[in-house]
Coordinates of C-alpha atoms and ligand atoms in Angstrom, one line a residue:
D1044 CA 8.7 -16.8 39.8
N1045 CA 5.9 -17.3 38.2
S1046 CA 3.2 -15.2 37.0
E1047 CA -0.1 -14.5 37.6
L1048 CA -1.2 -15.6 34.1
A1049 CA 1.4 -19.1 33.8
T1050 CA 0.2 -20.2 37.4
A1051 CA -3.6 -19.5 35.5
L1052 CA -2.4 -21.9 33.0
I1053 CA -0.9 -24.1 35.3
R1054 CA -4.3 -23.9 36.5
L1055 CA -6.1 -24.9 33.5
E1056 CA -3.8 -28.4 31.9
G1057 CA -6.5 -31.3 31.1
Y1058 CA -9.6 -29.3 31.5
S1059 CA -11.6 -28.8 27.7
Y1060 CA -10.6 -26.5 25.5
G1061 CA -13.4 -23.7 26.2
Y1062 CA -12.0 -22.4 29.5
Y1063 CA -8.9 -20.5 28.2
K1064 CA -11.6 -18.2 27.7
D1065 CA -11.9 -17.4 31.6
L1066 CA -7.9 -15.6 30.8
V1067 CA -9.4 -12.5 29.0
G1068 CA -8.5 -9.3 30.5
E1069 CA -5.1 -7.8 31.8
W1070 CA -2.4 -10.1 32.8
P1071 CA 0.3 -8.4 35.2
M1072 CA 4.0 -9.4 34.9
P1073 CA 6.3 -9.8 38.0
N1074 CA 8.9 -6.7 37.7
G1075 CA 5.8 -4.6 36.9
E1076 CA 7.7 -3.7 33.8
W1077 CA 5.5 -5.0 31.3
K1078 CA 1.8 -6.7 30.9
I1079 CA -0.1 -8.8 28.3
F1080 CA -3.5 -8.1 27.0
I1081 CA -5.1 -11.7 26.3
D1082 CA -8.1 -10.2 23.4
R1083 CA -9.4 -13.2 22.2
V1084 CA -9.6 -16.5 22.6
Q1085 CA -9.9 -18.9 19.3
S1086 CA -13.4 -21.3 20.3
D1087 CA -10.5 -24.2 19.3
P1088 CA -7.3 -25.2 18.2
Y1089 CA -7.8 -25.4 14.3
A1090 CA -9.5 -21.8 14.7
P1091 CA -7.6 -19.0 13.8
P1092 CA -5.4 -17.8 16.9
S1093 CA -6.1 -16.3 18.9
Q1094 CA -5.6 -12.0 19.9
I1095 CA -3.1 -10.5 22.4
R1096 CA -0.8 -7.7 23.4
L1097 CA 2.4 -7.2 24.8
R1098 CA 2.5 -4.1 26.5
V1099 CA 5.9 -2.5 27.8
N1100 CA 6.0 1.3 30.3
M1101 CA 7.2 3.3 28.3
A1102 CA 9.7 4.5 31.6
A1103 CA 10.8 1.0 31.2
A1104 CA 11.7 1.2 27.5
K1105 CA 12.7 4.5 27.6
I1106 CA 12.5 4.6 23.7
P1107 CA 14.0 7.9 23.3
H1108 CA 10.7 10.8 22.0
D1109 CA 12.4 12.0 18.9
L1110 CA 12.7 8.7 18.0
W1111 CA 8.4 8.6 17.7
S1112 CA 8.1 12.3 17.7
T1113 CA 5.5 12.7 14.2
S1114 CA 3.6 10.9 13.1
L1115 CA 5.9 9.6 10.2
R1116 CA 9.2 9.0 12.6
S1117 CA 6.5 7.1 14.7
T1118 CA 5.6 5.1 11.9
A1119 CA 9.3 4.5 11.1
C1120 CA 9.6 3.6 14.1
C1121 CA 7.4 1.0 15.1
D1122 CA 8.1 -0.5 11.4
Y1123 CA 11.7 -1.3 12.3
I1124 CA 10.6 -2.5 16.0
T1125 CA 7.8 -4.4 14.8
R1126 CA 10.8 -6.3 11.8
H1127 CA 13.0 -6.9 14.6
F1128 CA 10.6 -8.7 16.8
H1129 CA 9.8 -10.9 13.7
R1130 CA 12.9 -11.8 13.3
T1131 CA 13.2 -12.2 16.7
L1132 CA 10.1 -14.5 17.1
N1133 CA 12.0 -16.4 14.2
D1134 CA 15.3 -16.7 15.4
D1135 CA 13.6 -18.3 18.7
G1136 CA 11.4 -21.0 17.0
L1137 CA 8.7 -19.1 18.8
T1138 CA 6.7 -19.0 15.5
K1139 CA 6.8 -22.9 14.8
A1140 CA 3.9 -24.9 15.7
Q1141 CA 4.0 -27.8 17.4
R1142 CA 2.5 -30.4 15.5
G1143 CA 2.3 -33.5 16.9
G1144 CA 0.6 -37.0 14.8
G1145 CA -2.8 -36.8 14.9
W1146 CA -5.4 -36.0 17.1
S1147 CA -4.3 -36.6 20.0
G1148 CA -0.5 -34.8 19.2
S1149 CA 0.4 -31.5 20.7
K1150 CA -1.3 -28.3 18.3
G1151 CA -0.5 -25.0 18.9
G1152 CA 1.8 -22.8 20.1
D1153 CA 3.5 -20.4 18.0
V1154 CA 3.0 -16.6 18.2
Q1155 CA 2.8 -14.1 15.3
I1156 CA 2.9 -10.7 14.4
S1157 CA 2.6 -9.4 10.8
N1158 CA 5.6 -9.5 8.5
P1159 CA 6.5 -6.4 6.5
G1160 CA 7.5 -6.0 3.2
Q1161 CA 9.8 -3.6 1.4
Q1162 CA 7.4 -0.6 2.1
V1163 CA 7.2 1.0 5.5
L1164 CA 3.4 1.1 6.4
Q1165 CA 1.4 2.3 9.2
R1166 CA 0.5 -0.8 11.1
S1167 CA -1.3 -1.6 13.7
C1168 CA 0.6 -4.5 15.2
M1169 CA 3.4 -2.5 17.0
F1170 CA 1.9 1.4 18.9
I1171 CA 3.8 4.0 20.8
C1172 CA 2.2 6.5 22.8
P1173 CA 3.4 8.2 25.7
E1174 CA 2.8 5.6 28.5
Y1175 CA 3.8 2.4 26.4
I1176 CA 5.0 0.6 23.2
E1177 CA 2.9 -2.5 22.4
A1178 CA 3.4 -5.1 20.3
R1179 CA 0.5 -6.5 19.1
C1180 CA 0.6 -10.2 18.2
T1181 CA -1.4 -13.5 18.1
L1182 CA -0.7 -16.7 19.9
A1183 CA -2.1 -20.2 18.9
L1184 CA -3.1 -21.6 22.2
P1185 CA -1.4 -24.6 22.2
A1186 CA -3.8 -28.3 23.3
R1187 CA -3.8 -32.2 23.2
G1188 CA -7.2 -32.8 21.3
R1189 CA -9.5 -30.7 23.2
T1190 CA -7.7 -30.3 26.1
I1191 CA -5.6 -27.6 27.7
E1192 CA -1.8 -28.3 27.7
G1193 CA -1.6 -25.5 30.6
Y1194 CA 2.1 -26.1 31.6
K1195 CA 3.1 -25.9 27.5
A1196 CA 0.8 -22.5 27.5
A1197 CA 2.8 -21.3 30.8
E1198 CA 6.4 -22.3 29.2
I1199 CA 5.3 -20.1 26.2
I1200 CA 4.5 -16.5 28.0
G1201 CA 7.7 -17.7 30.0
N1202 CA 9.4 -17.2 26.7
L1203 CA 8.1 -14.3 25.7
W1204 CA 9.5 -12.4 28.5
P1205 CA 13.2 -12.7 26.8
L1206 CA 11.7 -11.6 23.1
V1207 CA 9.6 -8.5 24.4
R1208 CA 13.0 -7.6 26.6
S1209 CA 15.5 -8.1 23.5
S1210 CA 13.0 -5.9 20.7
L1211 CA 11.1 -3.6 22.8
Y1212 CA 13.6 -1.7 24.9
H1213 CA 16.0 0.7 23.3
D1214 CA 18.8 -0.1 25.4
R1215 CA 18.7 -3.7 24.0
L1216 CA 18.2 -2.4 20.2
D1217 CA 20.9 -1.4 17.6
Q1218 CA 20.2 2.2 18.6
S1219 CA 22.4 3.5 15.8
A1220 CA 20.6 1.3 13.3
L1221 CA 16.8 2.4 14.2
K1222 CA 18.0 6.0 13.9
K1223 CA 19.2 5.5 10.5
H1224 CA 15.8 4.0 10.0
V1225 CA 13.9 6.3 11.4
D1226 CA 15.8 9.2 9.8
S1227 CA 15.8 7.9 5.9
V1228 CA 12.6 7.6 6.1
D1229 CA 11.5 11.3 7.9
D1230 CA 14.1 12.1 4.4
Q1231 CA 11.9 10.2 2.1
G1232 CA 8.7 11.3 3.5
W1233 CA 9.8 15.3 3.2
L1234 CA 11.3 14.6 -0.2
R1235 CA 7.9 14.0 -1.3
D1236 CA 6.2 16.1 0.0
K1237 CA 8.6 18.5 -1.4
L1238 CA 8.0 17.2 -4.7
D1239 CA 5.4 20.0 -5.7
E1240 CA 7.3 22.3 -5.0
L1241 CA 10.3 21.5 -7.3
G1242 CA 7.6 21.1 -9.7
L1243 CA 8.1 17.4 -10.0
V1244 CA 6.0 14.8 -10.1
A1245 CA 8.4 12.1 -8.8
F1246 CA 12.2 11.1 -8.4
V1247 CA 14.8 9.2 -8.4
R1248 CA 17.8 8.6 -7.0
D1249 CA 21.1 8.4 -8.4
G1250 CA 22.9 5.0 -7.1
A1251 CA 19.0 3.1 -7.1
I1252 CA 19.4 -0.5 -7.3
L1253 CA 15.3 -0.6 -9.0
P1254 CA 15.8 -4.5 -10.5
R1255 CA 13.7 -7.0 -8.2
R1256 CA 14.5 -11.0 -7.6
S1257 CA 10.9 -11.8 -8.9
G1258 CA 7.7 -11.3 -9.6
V1259 CA 7.3 -12.5 -6.1
D1260 CA 10.5 -11.5 -4.5
D1261 CA 10.5 -7.6 -3.7
R1262 CA 14.2 -7.4 -2.7
P1263 CA 16.9 -6.0 -4.9
L1264 CA 18.2 -8.1 -7.1
M1265 CA 21.9 -9.0 -7.0
K1266 CA 23.5 -10.2 -10.4
T1267 CA 21.8 -10.8 -13.3
N1268 CA 20.5 -14.3 -14.4
G1269 CA 23.5 -14.0 -16.2
G1270 CA 25.4 -13.3 -13.5
S1271 CA 26.3 -9.6 -14.7
D1272 CA 26.1 -6.9 -12.2
V1273 CA 22.8 -5.2 -11.7
V1274 CA 23.2 -1.2 -13.2
A1275 CA 22.9 1.1 -10.6
F1276 CA 20.5 3.8 -11.8
K1277 CA 22.3 7.2 -13.0
S1278 CA 20.4 9.6 -13.8
P1279 CA 21.3 12.2 -17.5
S1280 CA 22.2 15.8 -16.5
S1281 CA 20.0 17.6 -18.0
L1282 CA 17.6 16.4 -15.4
S1283 CA 19.4 16.2 -12.6
V1284 CA 18.1 17.9 -9.3
A1285 CA 19.7 18.4 -6.4
V1286 CA 18.4 18.5 -2.7
D1287 CA 19.1 18.7 1.1
L1288 CA 17.6 16.5 3.3
P1289 CA 16.9 16.8 6.9
H1290 CA 18.7 14.6 7.9
E1291 CA 20.6 12.8 5.4
G1292 CA 22.2 16.0 3.4
R1293 CA 22.8 16.0 -0.5
L1294 CA 21.3 13.9 -2.2
E1295 CA 21.1 14.1 -6.4
G1296 CA 18.8 12.0 -8.7
M1297 CA 17.0 12.1 -11.6
G1298 CA 13.4 14.2 -11.5
I1299 CA 10.6 13.4 -13.5
R1300 CA 8.2 17.2 -13.8
K1301 CA 4.8 17.8 -14.3
G1302 CA 3.3 17.2 -17.7
V1303 CA 3.4 14.3 -20.2
T1304 CA 7.2 12.1 -19.8
L1305 CA 7.4 9.2 -22.1
I1306 CA 9.9 6.5 -21.0
V1307 CA 11.3 4.5 -24.2
G1308 CA 13.5 2.1 -25.4
G1309 CA 14.0 -1.5 -26.7
G1310 CA 12.6 -4.5 -25.3
F1311 CA 14.3 -5.4 -22.1
H1312 CA 16.0 -2.8 -21.2
G1313 CA 14.9 -1.5 -18.3
K1314 CA 11.7 0.2 -19.4
S1315 CA 8.7 -1.5 -17.0
T1316 CA 11.4 -2.3 -13.9
L1317 CA 11.4 2.1 -13.8
L1318 CA 7.8 2.4 -14.1
E1319 CA 7.3 -0.4 -11.2
A1320 CA 10.4 1.8 -9.2
L1321 CA 7.5 5.0 -9.8
Q1322 CA 4.2 3.2 -8.7
L1323 CA 5.9 1.4 -5.7
G1324 CA 7.6 5.5 -5.3
V1325 CA 4.3 6.5 -3.2
Y1326 CA 5.8 4.6 -0.1
N1327 CA 8.9 5.1 2.1
H1328 CA 11.4 1.9 1.6
I1329 CA 13.8 -0.2 3.8
P1330 CA 17.5 1.2 4.3
G1331 CA 19.2 -0.9 1.6
D1332 CA 16.1 -1.6 -0.7
G1333 CA 17.1 -0.1 -3.6
R1334 CA 14.3 2.2 -4.3
E1335 CA 15.0 4.4 -0.8
F1336 CA 14.2 7.9 -2.4
V1337 CA 12.6 6.6 -5.5
V1338 CA 10.1 9.5 -4.8
T1339 CA 6.6 10.3 -6.5
D1340 CA 3.3 12.0 -5.9
L1341 CA 1.7 10.9 -2.9
N1342 CA -1.3 10.4 -5.6
A1343 CA -0.1 8.6 -8.4
M1344 CA -2.4 6.0 -9.5
K1345 CA -1.4 3.2 -12.0
I1346 CA -3.7 3.2 -14.8
R1347 CA -4.1 -0.1 -16.6
A1348 CA -6.6 -2.5 -18.6
E1349 CA -8.4 -4.5 -16.8
D1350 CA -10.8 -6.9 -19.1
G1351 CA -13.7 -8.7 -17.7
R1352 CA -14.1 -6.0 -14.4
Y1353 CA -17.6 -4.7 -13.7
I1354 CA -17.6 -0.6 -13.9
N1355 CA -20.8 0.6 -11.9
N1356 CA -22.3 3.7 -13.3
V1357 CA -19.2 5.6 -14.5
D1358 CA -18.5 8.8 -16.6
I1359 CA -16.0 7.4 -19.4
S1360 CA -17.3 9.8 -21.8
P1361 CA -14.2 11.4 -22.2
F1362 CA -12.9 8.4 -23.5
I1363 CA -15.7 6.1 -25.1
S1364 CA -18.1 8.0 -27.0
H1365 CA -21.5 7.1 -29.5
L1366 CA -21.2 3.5 -28.2
P1367 CA -23.6 1.0 -31.1
L1368 CA -27.3 1.0 -30.2
G1369 CA -26.5 4.9 -28.6
R1370 CA -26.2 3.4 -25.2
D1371 CA -25.1 5.8 -23.3
T1372 CA -21.5 6.3 -21.7
T1373 CA -22.1 9.2 -19.0
Q1374 CA -23.5 6.6 -16.8
F1375 CA -21.5 3.3 -18.0
S1376 CA -22.2 0.1 -16.3
T1377 CA -20.8 -3.7 -17.1
E1378 CA -20.6 -6.9 -15.8
D1379 CA -17.7 -7.7 -18.4
A1380 CA -15.8 -4.6 -19.4
S1381 CA -13.2 -4.5 -22.7
G1382 CA -9.4 -3.6 -22.2
S1383 CA -10.5 0.0 -23.6
T1384 CA -13.6 0.6 -21.9
S1385 CA -11.9 -0.7 -18.6
Q1386 CA -8.5 1.6 -18.9
A1387 CA -11.2 4.6 -19.2
A1388 CA -12.8 3.5 -16.6
N1389 CA -10.0 3.0 -14.2
I1390 CA -8.6 6.8 -15.4
M1391 CA -12.4 8.4 -14.6
E1392 CA -12.6 6.3 -11.2
A1393 CA -8.9 7.2 -10.5
L1394 CA -9.5 11.3 -11.5
E1395 CA -12.9 11.3 -9.1
V1396 CA -11.2 10.7 -5.9
G1397 CA -8.1 13.0 -6.4
A1398 CA -5.4 11.1 -8.4
T1399 CA -3.1 13.5 -9.6
T1400 CA 0.1 11.6 -11.9
F1401 CA -0.9 8.5 -14.3
L1402 CA 1.6 5.9 -14.6
I1403 CA 0.8 3.7 -17.7
D1404 CA 2.5 0.9 -19.2
E1405 CA 2.5 -0.3 -22.7
D1406 CA 2.6 -3.7 -21.6
T1407 CA -0.4 -3.2 -19.6
S1408 CA -2.8 -0.8 -21.9
A1409 CA -4.8 -1.3 -24.5
T1410 CA -3.9 -0.7 -27.6
N1411 CA -6.7 0.3 -29.1
F1412 CA -7.1 2.8 -25.7
M1413 CA -3.6 4.3 -26.5
I1414 CA -3.4 5.2 -30.5
R1415 CA -4.5 5.0 -33.3
D1416 CA -2.1 6.1 -36.7
G1417 CA -3.3 8.2 -38.8
R1418 CA -3.6 5.1 -41.8
M1419 CA -6.8 3.7 -38.8
Q1420 CA -8.2 7.2 -38.7
Q1421 CA -8.1 7.3 -42.6
L1422 CA -10.1 4.1 -43.0
V1423 CA -12.4 4.0 -39.9
S1424 CA -14.1 7.6 -39.5
A1425 CA -14.4 9.4 -36.0
D1426 CA -17.6 9.3 -35.9
K1427 CA -17.3 5.4 -36.8
E1428 CA -14.9 4.8 -33.8
P1429 CA -16.5 5.1 -30.2
I1430 CA -12.7 5.1 -29.0
T1431 CA -10.6 8.5 -28.1
P1432 CA -7.3 7.0 -27.5
F1433 CA -5.5 8.7 -25.0
L1434 CA -3.0 10.2 -27.0
W1435 CA -5.5 12.6 -27.8
R1436 CA -6.8 13.6 -23.9
V1437 CA -3.1 13.3 -22.1
R1438 CA -2.7 17.1 -22.5
T1439 CA -6.1 18.6 -21.5
L1440 CA -6.0 15.8 -19.2
C1441 CA -3.0 17.8 -17.9
E1442 CA -3.3 21.3 -18.8
R1443 CA -7.0 21.5 -17.7
A1444 CA -7.2 19.5 -15.1
G1445 CA -3.7 19.1 -13.5
V1446 CA -2.4 15.2 -13.6
S1447 CA 0.7 14.8 -15.0
T1448 CA 1.3 11.2 -17.0
I1449 CA 4.3 9.2 -16.9
M1450 CA 4.0 6.4 -19.8
V1451 CA 6.2 3.4 -21.2
I1452 CA 5.8 3.0 -24.4
G1453 CA 8.1 1.7 -27.1
G1454 CA 5.5 1.4 -29.7
S1455 CA 4.5 4.6 -31.3
G1456 CA 6.5 7.7 -32.2
D1457 CA 2.8 9.7 -32.1
Y1458 CA 3.2 10.5 -28.2
F1459 CA 6.2 12.5 -29.5
H1460 CA 4.3 15.4 -30.0
V1461 CA 2.2 15.6 -26.7
A1462 CA 5.4 15.1 -24.3
D1463 CA 6.7 17.4 -22.1
T1464 CA 9.8 14.7 -21.7
V1465 CA 11.3 11.8 -23.4
I1466 CA 13.5 9.2 -21.6
M1467 CA 15.4 6.6 -23.6
M1468 CA 16.2 3.5 -21.0
D1469 CA 19.1 1.9 -22.4
Q1470 CA 21.2 -0.8 -21.2
Y1471 CA 19.2 0.1 -18.2
V1472 CA 20.5 3.5 -18.1
P1473 CA 18.5 6.1 -19.4
Y1474 CA 19.3 9.4 -21.6
D1475 CA 17.0 12.5 -22.0
V1476 CA 16.2 12.3 -25.9
T1477 CA 13.1 15.1 -25.8
K1478 CA 14.9 16.8 -28.2
R1479 CA 15.9 14.6 -30.4
A1480 CA 11.9 13.3 -30.4
K1481 CA 10.6 16.4 -30.8
E1482 CA 12.9 16.7 -34.3
I1483 CA 11.8 14.1 -35.0
A1484 CA 8.0 14.7 -34.5
A1485 CA 8.0 18.0 -36.4
A1486 CA 9.8 16.2 -39.8
D1487 CA 7.3 13.9 -40.0
D1488 CA 5.8 14.4 -43.3
V1489 CA 2.2 12.5 -42.0
H1490 CA 1.3 15.3 -39.7
L1491 CA -1.0 14.6 -36.1
T1492 CA -4.2 15.5 -36.2
I1493 CA -5.5 16.2 -32.8
P1494 CA -9.6 16.4 -33.1
E1495 CA -11.0 19.5 -31.3
V1496 CA -12.0 19.0 -27.5
D1497 CA -14.0 20.5 -25.3
E1498 CA -11.3 21.9 -23.0
N1499 CA -13.8 21.7 -19.4
I1500 CA -13.8 17.9 -20.3
F1501 CA -12.6 16.9 -17.7
S1502 CA -13.5 19.5 -15.1
G1503 CA -17.1 18.6 -15.1
L1504 CA -16.4 15.5 -13.5
R1505 CA -20.3 14.4 -12.1
G1506 CA -19.0 12.1 -8.6
R1507 CA -21.1 9.3 -8.2
C1508 CA -23.0 9.1 -4.7
V1509 CA -22.6 6.3 -2.9
D1510 CA -25.2 3.7 -1.9
P1511 CA -24.6 2.6 1.6
Y1512 CA -26.3 -0.6 1.3
S1513 CA -24.3 -1.6 -2.0
L1514 CA -21.1 -1.2 0.9
Q1515 CA -23.1 -4.0 3.7
A1516 CA -21.6 -7.1 2.8
D1517 CA -24.6 -9.7 3.0
G1518 CA -22.3 -12.7 5.1
K1519 CA -18.6 -13.3 6.8
V1520 CA -15.9 -10.7 5.2
Q1521 CA -12.1 -12.0 4.6
S1522 CA -9.3 -11.0 3.3
K1523 CA -7.0 -14.0 3.6
S1524 CA -4.6 -12.3 0.8
L1525 CA -3.8 -9.3 -0.4
R1526 CA -5.4 -10.0 -3.9
C1527 CA -8.9 -11.2 -2.9
I1528 CA -11.3 -10.2 -0.5
S1529 CA -14.7 -12.1 0.2
Y1530 CA -16.5 -9.7 0.9
G1531 CA -20.2 -11.7 1.9
W1532 CA -21.1 -12.7 -1.6
T1533 CA -19.0 -10.6 -3.4
E1534 CA -16.0 -11.1 -4.2
I1535 CA -13.9 -7.9 -4.3
E1536 CA -10.8 -8.5 -6.7
L1537 CA -7.9 -6.4 -6.4
T1538 CA -4.9 -7.9 -8.3
N1539 CA -4.4 -5.3 -10.2
V1540 CA -5.3 -2.4 -7.7
E1541 CA -1.1 -2.9 -8.4
Q1542 CA -0.1 -0.3 -6.1
L1543 CA -1.6 -2.9 -3.1
V1544 CA 1.9 -4.3 -0.8
E1545 CA 0.9 -5.8 2.3
T1546 CA -1.8 -8.3 3.1
G1547 CA -3.2 -6.1 6.4
Q1548 CA -4.1 -3.0 3.3
A1549 CA -6.4 -6.1 2.4
R1550 CA -7.6 -6.0 5.7
A1551 CA -7.7 -2.6 6.9
I1552 CA -10.0 -2.1 3.1
A1553 CA -12.0 -4.7 3.9
D1554 CA -13.2 -3.8 7.2
A1555 CA -12.8 0.1 6.3
I1556 CA -15.9 -1.0 3.2
Q1557 CA -17.7 -2.0 6.4
T1558 CA -16.7 0.8 8.4
L1559 CA -18.6 3.1 5.8
A1560 CA -21.4 1.4 5.5
E1561 CA -22.4 2.6 8.6
K1562 CA -21.5 5.9 9.0
D1563 CA -24.8 8.3 8.3
Y1564 CA -22.6 10.5 6.4
T1565 CA -22.1 8.1 3.7
R1566 CA -26.0 8.5 2.7
G1567 CA -26.3 10.2 -0.7
R1568 CA -23.1 11.5 -0.8
R1569 CA -20.0 12.2 -3.4
L1570 CA -18.0 8.8 -3.1
S1571 CA -15.0 11.9 -3.1
D1572 CA -16.9 13.5 -0.4
V1573 CA -17.0 10.4 1.6
L1574 CA -13.7 8.9 1.5
D1575 CA -11.9 13.2 3.0
R1576 CA -14.4 12.9 5.3
F1577 CA -13.2 9.4 6.6
Y1578 CA -9.1 9.9 5.6
E1579 CA -9.9 12.8 8.0
E1580 CA -10.7 10.9 11.1
V1581 CA -7.8 8.2 10.1
H1582 CA -5.1 11.2 9.9
R1583 CA -6.5 12.9 12.8
H1584 CA -4.8 10.5 14.9
A1585 CA -2.7 8.8 12.8
Y1586 CA -0.4 9.8 15.6
P1587 CA -1.7 8.7 18.8
T1588 CA -3.7 10.8 20.5
G1589 CA -5.4 10.9 23.8
R1590 CA -4.8 9.0 26.9
G1591 CA -4.3 5.6 28.5
D1592 CA -6.3 3.4 27.3
E1593 CA -8.2 5.7 25.2
Y1594 CA -5.3 6.4 22.9
K1595 CA -6.1 6.1 19.1
T1596 CA -4.7 5.8 15.8
G1597 CA -5.4 7.0 12.5
L1598 CA -6.3 2.2 11.8
D1599 CA -8.5 2.3 14.7
A1600 CA -10.9 4.1 12.3
V1601 CA -11.1 1.1 10.4
Q1602 CA -11.1 -1.2 13.8
R1603 CA -14.3 -3.8 13.6
A1604 CA -13.2 -5.8 16.5
R1605 CA -13.8 -4.8 20.5
Y1606 CA -9.7 -4.8 21.2
P1607 CA -7.5 -3.2 19.2
A1608 CA -6.4 -5.7 16.4
G1609 CA -2.3 -6.0 15.1
Y1610 CA -3.4 -7.0 11.7
Y1611 CA -4.0 -3.5 9.5
S1612 CA -1.8 -1.8 7.7
Y1613 CA -2.4 1.5 6.2
P1614 CA -4.4 1.7 2.5
R1615 CA -3.8 4.8 0.3
K1616 CA -7.9 6.6 -0.6
L1617 CA -6.7 5.5 -3.6
E1618 CA -6.4 2.0 -3.5
L1619 CA -9.2 1.7 -0.8
A1620 CA -11.8 3.5 -3.6
A1621 CA -10.3 0.9 -6.1
A1622 CA -12.1 -1.2 -4.3
I1623 CA -15.4 0.0 -3.7
K1624 CA -15.4 0.9 -7.7
Ligands
ADP1212 P1 11.4 -3.5 -20.9 O1 9.9 -2.4 -20.4 O2 12.0 -2.5 -21.4 O3 11.1 -4.0 -22.1 P2 12.2 -4.4 -18.3 O4 12.0 -3.4 -17.4 O5 10.8 -5.3 -18.3 O6 12.4 -4.2 -19.5 O7 13.7 -4.7 -17.8 C1 14.1 -6.5 -18.9 C2 15.0 -7.2 -17.5 O8 16.4 -6.4 -17.4 C3 14.3 -7.3 -16.4 O9 14.1 -9.4 -15.8 C4 14.6 -6.9 -14.8 O10 14.9 -7.4 -13.6 C5 15.8 -6.5 -15.7 N1 16.2 -5.1 -15.4 C6 16.4 -4.3 -15.3 N2 17.3 -3.3 -14.9 C7 17.8 -3.7 -14.5 C8 18.7 -3.2 -13.7 N3 19.0 -1.8 -13.8 N4 20.1 -4.0 -13.6 C9 20.3 -5.7 -14.0 N5 18.9 -5.7 -14.7 C10 17.8 -4.8 -14.7
MG1213 MG1 7.5 -3.5 -20.6

């Protein structure tokens, strides 16, 4: 029994490619339980693929309400189903583009959906609301040369049913794995919300597996290079915290308290690995990742040096002042920043948009920004050195601006003086060495002197105003990778925005900037206010609201196309701000 859509496709066999455009619209399927929407048709076989949606009535899909009863549970449920859908697509070979020889060979035919990594993010590719569940995919409509292959297209449409049946109907999913997935994510989110009340900025579960297979493979390391086993995380008893999760019950792990925390230890003992896990702890992870329940303050920002970045009108005066030739650093701009200047700008920009924890690794910091030892201070007096090291500001940040810092520092004991907690990594095992570090600092004969500072140095932050004109794209906007957006003539470099994890986030950022350029509330307002306002819109709809075709989700706020596109993943405000600069 052919669907109307299949019949229409067969009728197009042998026509020129442009006739595919006639198919835009809504196509009910014979069993009455689902539909296909063809939202956008590619203009030729080589263009980006066409956009389609596969929608199953909830009366048939029967996904229990409990699995999508809150915004977070709905995100987790969609994440699970997307992974299943993606796996099924690959197993069934539907993603395999068939490439015949040369111009006249058959092209197209593959179906694709976003491919999630290890993090559970809100994404627009899967959508659940009271009336239906919908997968948003791409389909490369098949052709031979520029001629429609109607029979082949009809066959692909026919093959979608087994995919839909096995992925979007609750009875065919692994129900206990799905529930476990949703509950785990729910618990991770609950714990992150609880951190503040517990006086913590981060938590690392006992038993967590932190190292990854490689820089390009984010899955857990199974065996080390030498073939030995990976060391599971175990909290020192003095830092151990127990929590009772709503679903999974009691959980123990290391609590990192608010304040200044140092991670010290010899090279290769696992310091950076811990910090990297913490920086992704702003996201929830899939069960089995090893970093589920490595949970960090939602507004934690990795701060690094970024030589060569441009800086636009940022007040970096708390760190850099009286430059040679009297250049002003309260409104600092440059096309090509140095290591220390870029790191200062990254801090000030993150503060401006609400970062509450900084994560810093010596490996990616500018040395002259981090420290200046006693001997150097004797040689180069403070009034000849424009840079105020982070060491002198880290406590003020904490006490005056309420911003905690977790930093990896293997090379300078000066920080012992200003730390609240010192954790030593030794053979991948953390030890609480705070007491010993404080004794060493107290016994020092060279006393560390931190010059008097104006205690309000961070409280009178001058928020930058947004110039909507500068947000407009003067040309095509494209984000083919996670690391770079081509925004008209401007390249937005995201390589050093380390907490981005999926291409979909870059797409959302690219379209969010264009959307912001058009909002009337953007004009002349402070960047932080504009972003707050924008994220209010995003979060208001984080959980689908409305009726029928009116249902809206948070990511619809960045939507540029006239149809609901499936290629967005949620970016935090901090990453969007980092892209705007
Ligand atoms: P550091 O920053 O202290 O120099 P890294 O965090 O870069 O050390 O870790 C060094 C190496 O050890 C990396 O290759 C990493 O994959 C590996 N590693 C980290 N943690 C563990 C662990 N818990 N078990 C096994 N190997 C680990
Ligand atoms: Mg390191």
